[in-house]
JSON list of C-alpha atoms in Angstrom, two decimals:
[
{"chain": "K", "resi": 1, "resn": "UNK", "atom": "CA", "xyz": [0.00, 0.00, 0.00]},
{"chain": "K", "resi": 2, "resn": "UNK", "atom": "CA", "xyz": [2.81, 2.39, 0.89]},
{"chain": "K", "resi": 3, "resn": "UNK", "atom": "CA", "xyz": [4.51, 1.61, -2.43]},
{"chain": "K", "resi": 4, "resn": "UNK", "atom": "CA", "xyz": [1.25, 2.38, -4.31]},
{"chain": "K", "resi": 5, "resn": "UNK", "atom": "CA", "xyz": [0.90, 5.68, -2.41]},
{"chain": "K", "resi": 6, "resn": "UNK", "atom": "CA", "xyz": [4.43, 6.73, -3.41]},
{"chain": "K", "resi": 7, "resn": "UNK", "atom": "CA", "xyz": [3.74, 5.96, -7.08]},
{"chain": "K", "resi": 8, "resn": "UNK", "atom": "CA", "xyz": [0.51, 7.94, -6.90]},
{"chain": "K", "resi": 9, "resn": "UNK", "atom": "CA", "xyz": [2.31, 10.90, -5.34]},
{"chain": "K", "resi": 10, "resn": "UNK", "atom": "CA", "xyz": [5.00, 10.82, -8.02]},
{"chain": "K", "resi": 11, "resn": "UNK", "atom": "CA", "xyz": [2.37, 10.59, -10.76]},
{"chain": "K", "resi": 12, "resn": "UNK", "atom": "CA", "xyz": [0.46, 13.54, -9.30]},
{"chain": "K", "resi": 13, "resn": "UNK", "atom": "CA", "xyz": [3.64, 15.62, -9.08]},
{"chain": "K", "resi": 14, "resn": "UNK", "atom": "CA", "xyz": [4.47, 14.80, -12.69]},
{"chain": "K", "resi": 15, "resn": "UNK", "atom": "CA", "xyz": [0.98, 15.80, -13.83]},
{"chain": "K", "resi": 16, "resn": "UNK", "atom": "CA", "xyz": [1.11, 19.00, -11.80]},
{"chain": "K", "resi": 17, "resn": "UNK", "atom": "CA", "xyz": [4.48, 19.85, -13.34]},
{"chain": "K", "resi": 18, "resn": "UNK", "atom": "CA", "xyz": [3.21, 19.20, -16.86]},
{"chain": "K", "resi": 19, "resn": "UNK", "atom": "CA", "xyz": [0.15, 21.32, -16.22]},
{"chain": "K", "resi": 20, "resn": "UNK", "atom": "CA", "xyz": [2.30, 24.12, -14.84]},
{"chain": "K", "resi": 21, "resn": "UNK", "atom": "CA", "xyz": [4.44, 24.11, -17.97]},
{"chain": "K", "resi": 22, "resn": "UNK", "atom": "CA", "xyz": [1.41, 24.19, -20.23]},
{"chain": "K", "resi": 23, "resn": "UNK", "atom": "CA", "xyz": [-0.24, 27.21, -18.61]},
{"chain": "K", "resi": 24, "resn": "UNK", "atom": "CA", "xyz": [2.76, 29.45, -18.11]},
{"chain": "K", "resi": 25, "resn": "UNK", "atom": "CA", "xyz": [3.12, 29.07, -14.37]},
{"chain": "K", "resi": 26, "resn": "UNK", "atom": "CA", "xyz": [-0.50, 29.56, -13.29]},
{"chain": "K", "resi": 27, "resn": "UNK", "atom": "CA", "xyz": [-0.72, 26.01, -11.98]},
{"chain": "K", "resi": 28, "resn": "UNK", "atom": "CA", "xyz": [2.46, 26.54, -9.98]},
{"chain": "K", "resi": 29, "resn": "UNK", "atom": "CA", "xyz": [0.93, 29.64, -8.41]},
{"chain": "K", "resi": 30, "resn": "UNK", "atom": "CA", "xyz": [-2.25, 27.74, -7.63]},
{"chain": "K", "resi": 31, "resn": "UNK", "atom": "CA", "xyz": [-0.35, 24.79, -6.17]},
{"chain": "K", "resi": 32, "resn": "UNK", "atom": "CA", "xyz": [1.81, 27.04, -4.01]},
{"chain": "K", "resi": 33, "resn": "UNK", "atom": "CA", "xyz": [-0.94, 29.30, -2.70]},
{"chain": "K", "resi": 34, "resn": "UNK", "atom": "CA", "xyz": [-4.07, 27.19, -2.89]},
{"chain": "K", "resi": 35, "resn": "UNK", "atom": "CA", "xyz": [-5.71, 29.90, -5.01]},
{"chain": "K", "resi": 36, "resn": "UNK", "atom": "CA", "xyz": [-5.75, 30.42, -8.75]},
{"chain": "K", "resi": 37, "resn": "UNK", "atom": "CA", "xyz": [-3.40, 32.93, -10.29]},
{"chain": "K", "resi": 38, "resn": "UNK", "atom": "CA", "xyz": [-5.02, 36.16, -11.50]},
{"chain": "K", "resi": 39, "resn": "UNK", "atom": "CA", "xyz": [-6.14, 36.02, -15.11]},
{"chain": "K", "resi": 40, "resn": "UNK", "atom": "CA", "xyz": [-3.80, 37.26, -17.81]},
{"chain": "K", "resi": 41, "resn": "UNK", "atom": "CA", "xyz": [-5.73, 40.49, -18.31]},
{"chain": "K", "resi": 42, "resn": "UNK", "atom": "CA", "xyz": [-5.47, 41.34, -14.62]},
{"chain": "K", "resi": 43, "resn": "UNK", "atom": "CA", "xyz": [-1.71, 40.71, -14.62]},
{"chain": "K", "resi": 44, "resn": "UNK", "atom": "CA", "xyz": [-1.29, 42.67, -17.85]},
{"chain": "K", "resi": 45, "resn": "UNK", "atom": "CA", "xyz": [-3.14, 45.70, -16.48]},
{"chain": "K", "resi": 46, "resn": "UNK", "atom": "CA", "xyz": [-1.17, 45.63, -13.22]},
{"chain": "K", "resi": 47, "resn": "UNK", "atom": "CA", "xyz": [2.12, 45.49, -15.15]},
{"chain": "K", "resi": 48, "resn": "UNK", "atom": "CA", "xyz": [0.97, 48.30, -17.48]},
{"chain": "K", "resi": 49, "resn": "UNK", "atom": "CA", "xyz": [0.04, 50.50, -14.52]},
{"chain": "K", "resi": 50, "resn": "UNK", "atom": "CA", "xyz": [3.40, 49.80, -12.87]},
{"chain": "K", "resi": 51, "resn": "UNK", "atom": "CA", "xyz": [5.28, 50.73, -16.04]},
{"chain": "K", "resi": 52, "resn": "UNK", "atom": "CA", "xyz": [3.16, 53.85, -16.50]},
{"chain": "K", "resi": 53, "resn": "UNK", "atom": "CA", "xyz": [3.84, 54.85, -12.90]},
{"chain": "K", "resi": 54, "resn": "UNK", "atom": "CA", "xyz": [7.59, 54.51, -13.44]},
{"chain": "K", "resi": 55, "resn": "UNK", "atom": "CA", "xyz": [7.46, 56.57, -16.64]},
{"chain": "K", "resi": 56, "resn": "UNK", "atom": "CA", "xyz": [5.23, 59.28, -15.23]},
{"chain": "K", "resi": 57, "resn": "UNK", "atom": "CA", "xyz": [7.30, 59.66, -12.08]},
{"chain": "K", "resi": 58, "resn": "UNK", "atom": "CA", "xyz": [10.33, 60.25, -14.29]},
{"chain": "K", "resi": 59, "resn": "UNK", "atom": "CA", "xyz": [8.47, 62.66, -16.58]},
{"chain": "K", "resi": 60, "resn": "UNK", "atom": "CA", "xyz": [6.98, 64.46, -13.59]},
{"chain": "K", "resi": 61, "resn": "UNK", "atom": "CA", "xyz": [10.46, 64.99, -12.13]},
{"chain": "K", "resi": 62, "resn": "UNK", "atom": "CA", "xyz": [11.56, 66.48, -15.45]},
{"chain": "K", "resi": 63, "resn": "UNK", "atom": "CA", "xyz": [8.53, 68.80, -15.49]},
{"chain": "K", "resi": 64, "resn": "UNK", "atom": "CA", "xyz": [9.24, 69.99, -11.95]},
{"chain": "K", "resi": 65, "resn": "UNK", "atom": "CA", "xyz": [12.73, 71.03, -13.07]},
{"chain": "K", "resi": 66, "resn": "UNK", "atom": "CA", "xyz": [12.29, 72.01, -16.72]},
{"chain": "K", "resi": 67, "resn": "UNK", "atom": "CA", "xyz": [8.73, 73.31, -16.94]},
{"chain": "K", "resi": 68, "resn": "UNK", "atom": "CA", "xyz": [8.64, 76.93, -18.05]},
{"chain": "K", "resi": 69, "resn": "UNK", "atom": "CA", "xyz": [5.22, 77.61, -16.50]},
{"chain": "K", "resi": 70, "resn": "UNK", "atom": "CA", "xyz": [3.97, 77.16, -12.97]},
{"chain": "K", "resi": 71, "resn": "UNK", "atom": "CA", "xyz": [1.10, 75.01, -14.31]},
{"chain": "K", "resi": 72, "resn": "UNK", "atom": "CA", "xyz": [3.49, 72.52, -15.94]},
{"chain": "K", "resi": 73, "resn": "UNK", "atom": "CA", "xyz": [5.76, 72.39, -12.87]},
{"chain": "K", "resi": 74, "resn": "UNK", "atom": "CA", "xyz": [2.71, 71.88, -10.64]},
{"chain": "K", "resi": 75, "resn": "UNK", "atom": "CA", "xyz": [1.35, 69.14, -12.91]},
{"chain": "K", "resi": 76, "resn": "UNK", "atom": "CA", "xyz": [4.73, 67.43, -12.77]},
{"chain": "K", "resi": 77, "resn": "UNK", "atom": "CA", "xyz": [4.77, 67.56, -8.97]},
{"chain": "K", "resi": 78, "resn": "UNK", "atom": "CA", "xyz": [1.25, 66.11, -8.84]},
{"chain": "K", "resi": 79, "resn": "UNK", "atom": "CA", "xyz": [2.24, 63.27, -11.18]},
{"chain": "K", "resi": 80, "resn": "UNK", "atom": "CA", "xyz": [5.25, 62.40, -9.03]},
{"chain": "K", "resi": 81, "resn": "UNK", "atom": "CA", "xyz": [3.26, 62.39, -5.79]},
{"chain": "K", "resi": 82, "resn": "UNK", "atom": "CA", "xyz": [0.28, 60.47, -7.12]},
{"chain": "K", "resi": 83, "resn": "UNK", "atom": "CA", "xyz": [2.20, 57.93, -9.20]},
{"chain": "K", "resi": 84, "resn": "UNK", "atom": "CA", "xyz": [4.59, 57.15, -6.32]},
{"chain": "K", "resi": 85, "resn": "UNK", "atom": "CA", "xyz": [1.52, 56.48, -4.14]},
{"chain": "K", "resi": 86, "resn": "UNK", "atom": "CA", "xyz": [-0.08, 54.43, -6.93]},
{"chain": "K", "resi": 87, "resn": "UNK", "atom": "CA", "xyz": [3.04, 52.36, -7.42]},
{"chain": "K", "resi": 88, "resn": "UNK", "atom": "CA", "xyz": [3.21, 51.62, -3.70]},
{"chain": "K", "resi": 89, "resn": "UNK", "atom": "CA", "xyz": [-0.29, 50.13, -3.99]},
{"chain": "K", "resi": 90, "resn": "UNK", "atom": "CA", "xyz": [0.59, 48.27, -7.20]},
{"chain": "K", "resi": 91, "resn": "UNK", "atom": "CA", "xyz": [3.66, 46.65, -5.67]},
{"chain": "K", "resi": 92, "resn": "UNK", "atom": "CA", "xyz": [1.73, 45.73, -2.52]},
{"chain": "K", "resi": 93, "resn": "UNK", "atom": "CA", "xyz": [-1.02, 44.01, -4.55]},
{"chain": "K", "resi": 94, "resn": "UNK", "atom": "CA", "xyz": [1.52, 42.30, -6.81]},
{"chain": "K", "resi": 95, "resn": "UNK", "atom": "CA", "xyz": [3.42, 41.00, -3.79]},
{"chain": "K", "resi": 96, "resn": "UNK", "atom": "CA", "xyz": [0.26, 39.66, -2.14]},
{"chain": "K", "resi": 97, "resn": "UNK", "atom": "CA", "xyz": [-0.70, 37.87, -5.37]},
{"chain": "K", "resi": 98, "resn": "UNK", "atom": "CA", "xyz": [2.87, 36.76, -6.13]},
{"chain": "K", "resi": 99, "resn": "UNK", "atom": "CA", "xyz": [2.98, 38.60, -9.43]},
{"chain": "K", "resi": 100, "resn": "UNK", "atom": "CA", "xyz": [6.38, 39.67, -10.76]},
{"chain": "K", "resi": 101, "resn": "UNK", "atom": "CA", "xyz": [6.32, 43.17, -12.19]},
{"chain": "K", "resi": 102, "resn": "UNK", "atom": "CA", "xyz": [8.57, 44.58, -14.92]},
{"chain": "K", "resi": 103, "resn": "UNK", "atom": "CA", "xyz": [11.66, 46.31, -13.56]},
{"chain": "K", "resi": 104, "resn": "UNK", "atom": "CA", "xyz": [11.48, 49.36, -15.82]},
{"chain": "K", "resi": 105, "resn": "UNK", "atom": "CA", "xyz": [9.17, 51.56, -17.84]},
{"chain": "K", "resi": 106, "resn": "UNK", "atom": "CA", "xyz": [8.10, 50.39, -21.29]},
{"chain": "K", "resi": 107, "resn": "UNK", "atom": "CA", "xyz": [10.74, 51.12, -23.96]},
{"chain": "K", "resi": 108, "resn": "UNK", "atom": "CA", "xyz": [8.45, 53.62, -25.72]},
{"chain": "K", "resi": 109, "resn": "UNK", "atom": "CA", "xyz": [7.99, 55.54, -22.46]},
{"chain": "K", "resi": 110, "resn": "UNK", "atom": "CA", "xyz": [11.74, 55.51, -21.79]},
{"chain": "K", "resi": 111, "resn": "UNK", "atom": "CA", "xyz": [12.32, 56.94, -25.28]},
{"chain": "K", "resi": 112, "resn": "UNK", "atom": "CA", "xyz": [9.74, 59.68, -24.66]},
{"chain": "K", "resi": 113, "resn": "UNK", "atom": "CA", "xyz": [11.42, 60.58, -21.35]},
{"chain": "K", "resi": 114, "resn": "UNK", "atom": "CA", "xyz": [14.79, 60.74, -23.10]},
{"chain": "K", "resi": 115, "resn": "UNK", "atom": "CA", "xyz": [13.33, 63.04, -25.75]},
{"chain": "K", "resi": 116, "resn": "UNK", "atom": "CA", "xyz": [11.77, 65.27, -23.08]},
{"chain": "K", "resi": 117, "resn": "UNK", "atom": "CA", "xyz": [15.09, 65.41, -21.26]},
{"chain": "K", "resi": 118, "resn": "UNK", "atom": "CA", "xyz": [16.64, 67.07, -24.31]},
{"chain": "K", "resi": 119, "resn": "UNK", "atom": "CA", "xyz": [13.96, 69.75, -24.63]},
{"chain": "K", "resi": 120, "resn": "UNK", "atom": "CA", "xyz": [13.42, 73.04, -22.84]},
{"chain": "K", "resi": 121, "resn": "UNK", "atom": "CA", "xyz": [11.11, 76.03, -22.62]},
{"chain": "K", "resi": 122, "resn": "UNK", "atom": "CA", "xyz": [7.83, 76.07, -24.47]},
{"chain": "K", "resi": 123, "resn": "UNK", "atom": "CA", "xyz": [8.77, 73.02, -26.54]},
{"chain": "K", "resi": 124, "resn": "UNK", "atom": "CA", "xyz": [9.27, 70.99, -23.36]},
{"chain": "K", "resi": 125, "resn": "UNK", "atom": "CA", "xyz": [5.95, 72.20, -21.93]},
{"chain": "K", "resi": 126, "resn": "UNK", "atom": "CA", "xyz": [4.07, 71.35, -25.12]},
{"chain": "K", "resi": 127, "resn": "UNK", "atom": "CA", "xyz": [5.62, 67.91, -25.55]},
{"chain": "K", "resi": 128, "resn": "UNK", "atom": "CA", "xyz": [5.36, 67.03, -21.85]},
{"chain": "K", "resi": 129, "resn": "UNK", "atom": "CA", "xyz": [1.65, 67.87, -21.71]},
{"chain": "K", "resi": 130, "resn": "UNK", "atom": "CA", "xyz": [0.93, 66.16, -25.03]},
{"chain": "K", "resi": 131, "resn": "UNK", "atom": "CA", "xyz": [2.82, 62.99, -24.07]},
{"chain": "K", "resi": 132, "resn": "UNK", "atom": "CA", "xyz": [1.25, 62.79, -20.62]},
{"chain": "K", "resi": 133, "resn": "UNK", "atom": "CA", "xyz": [-2.26, 63.40, -21.96]},
{"chain": "K", "resi": 134, "resn": "UNK", "atom": "CA", "xyz": [-1.88, 60.63, -24.55]},
{"chain": "K", "resi": 135, "resn": "UNK", "atom": "CA", "xyz": [-0.51, 58.25, -21.93]},
{"chain": "K", "resi": 136, "resn": "UNK", "atom": "CA", "xyz": [-3.28, 59.05, -19.46]},
{"chain": "K", "resi": 137, "resn": "UNK", "atom": "CA", "xyz": [-5.99, 58.62, -22.10]},
{"chain": "K", "resi": 138, "resn": "UNK", "atom": "CA", "xyz": [-4.56, 55.22, -23.02]},
{"chain": "K", "resi": 139, "resn": "UNK", "atom": "CA", "xyz": [-4.26, 54.17, -19.37]},
{"chain": "K", "resi": 140, "resn": "UNK", "atom": "CA", "xyz": [-7.81, 55.34, -18.60]},
{"chain": "K", "resi": 141, "resn": "UNK", "atom": "CA", "xyz": [-9.08, 53.07, -21.39]},
{"chain": "K", "resi": 142, "resn": "UNK", "atom": "CA", "xyz": [-7.10, 50.09, -20.06]},
{"chain": "K", "resi": 143, "resn": "UNK", "atom": "CA", "xyz": [-8.32, 50.82, -16.54]},
{"chain": "K", "resi": 144, "resn": "UNK", "atom": "CA", "xyz": [-11.95, 50.97, -17.64]},
{"chain": "K", "resi": 145, "resn": "UNK", "atom": "CA", "xyz": [-11.48, 47.59, -19.33]},
{"chain": "K", "resi": 146, "resn": "UNK", "atom": "CA", "xyz": [-9.94, 46.15, -16.16]},
{"chain": "K", "resi": 147, "resn": "UNK", "atom": "CA", "xyz": [-12.88, 47.41, -14.10]},
{"chain": "K", "resi": 148, "resn": "UNK", "atom": "CA", "xyz": [-15.38, 45.89, -16.55]},
{"chain": "K", "resi": 149, "resn": "UNK", "atom": "CA", "xyz": [-13.64, 42.59, -17.25]},
{"chain": "K", "resi": 150, "resn": "UNK", "atom": "CA", "xyz": [-11.14, 41.96, -14.45]},
{"chain": "K", "resi": 151, "resn": "UNK", "atom": "CA", "xyz": [-11.61, 38.87, -12.33]},
{"chain": "K", "resi": 152, "resn": "UNK", "atom": "CA", "xyz": [-9.16, 39.37, -9.44]},
{"chain": "K", "resi": 153, "resn": "UNK", "atom": "CA", "xyz": [-10.91, 41.41, -6.71]},
{"chain": "K", "resi": 154, "resn": "UNK", "atom": "CA", "xyz": [-7.75, 43.12, -5.39]},
{"chain": "K", "resi": 155, "resn": "UNK", "atom": "CA", "xyz": [-6.72, 44.24, -8.86]},
{"chain": "K", "resi": 156, "resn": "UNK", "atom": "CA", "xyz": [-10.23, 45.38, -9.83]},
{"chain": "K", "resi": 157, "resn": "UNK", "atom": "CA", "xyz": [-10.46, 47.41, -6.61]},
{"chain": "K", "resi": 158, "resn": "UNK", "atom": "CA", "xyz": [-7.11, 49.00, -7.39]},
{"chain": "K", "resi": 159, "resn": "UNK", "atom": "CA", "xyz": [-8.40, 49.86, -10.88]},
{"chain": "K", "resi": 160, "resn": "UNK", "atom": "CA", "xyz": [-11.57, 51.39, -9.41]},
{"chain": "K", "resi": 161, "resn": "UNK", "atom": "CA", "xyz": [-9.47, 53.52, -7.05]},
{"chain": "K", "resi": 162, "resn": "UNK", "atom": "CA", "xyz": [-7.01, 54.49, -9.78]},
{"chain": "K", "resi": 163, "resn": "UNK", "atom": "CA", "xyz": [-9.52, 55.69, -12.38]},
{"chain": "K", "resi": 164, "resn": "UNK", "atom": "CA", "xyz": [-10.55, 58.95, -10.63]},
{"chain": "K", "resi": 165, "resn": "UNK", "atom": "CA", "xyz": [-6.89, 59.85, -10.07]},
{"chain": "K", "resi": 166, "resn": "UNK", "atom": "CA", "xyz": [-6.09, 59.33, -13.75]},
{"chain": "K", "resi": 167, "resn": "UNK", "atom": "CA", "xyz": [-9.08, 61.48, -14.72]},
{"chain": "K", "resi": 168, "resn": "UNK", "atom": "CA", "xyz": [-7.89, 64.20, -12.33]},
{"chain": "K", "resi": 169, "resn": "UNK", "atom": "CA", "xyz": [-4.46, 64.08, -13.96]},
{"chain": "K", "resi": 170, "resn": "UNK", "atom": "CA", "xyz": [-5.96, 64.38, -17.43]},
{"chain": "K", "resi": 171, "resn": "UNK", "atom": "CA", "xyz": [-8.02, 67.41, -16.38]},
{"chain": "K", "resi": 172, "resn": "UNK", "atom": "CA", "xyz": [-4.96, 69.05, -14.78]},
{"chain": "K", "resi": 173, "resn": "UNK", "atom": "CA", "xyz": [-2.86, 68.38, -17.88]},
{"chain": "K", "resi": 174, "resn": "UNK", "atom": "CA", "xyz": [-5.53, 69.94, -20.10]},
{"chain": "K", "resi": 175, "resn": "UNK", "atom": "CA", "xyz": [-5.43, 73.09, -17.96]},
{"chain": "K", "resi": 176, "resn": "UNK", "atom": "CA", "xyz": [-1.62, 73.13, -18.07]},
{"chain": "K", "resi": 177, "resn": "UNK", "atom": "CA", "xyz": [-1.52, 72.82, -21.87]},
{"chain": "K", "resi": 178, "resn": "UNK", "atom": "CA", "xyz": [0.27, 75.77, -23.43]},
{"chain": "K", "resi": 179, "resn": "UNK", "atom": "CA", "xyz": [-1.94, 77.97, -25.58]},
{"chain": "K", "resi": 180, "resn": "UNK", "atom": "CA", "xyz": [-0.99, 79.29, -28.96]}
]
């Protein structure tokens, strides 16, 4: 009987390992925690928010230093404060769900930050506001999708709490947009 039990255990481990390989680690997460891994869309949104936070913190720091108007410098300071707070929440949720987040901003966001770093004056203000508005509009859309279709309660709650902040940022950026 003991011999049969050992064979059964080995067979179950082999099946669990094969299942883990076939679903990209979700079975491993489920086996280790007793709960299913968040769906791909939930993980994707969380990673996108994390990368956006990293990019917007960097861009906000640039705006605080390089903005030629008080409105742009103020918008930059707001982005830094709010996206640091947002990323604290993102990393806390990711840790609790055992989700590994990207270590840097998306390459396109890093390129935009590099471009902004080489600009000054009115050109910086214009490009900063334009870039941040486009990014916020895109992230608002992704966040609305997460709220509507997300399945992981912690991540959906984070999305619900994030949406009004993103909308506030978009409104502030519109007001900071250079005229003329």
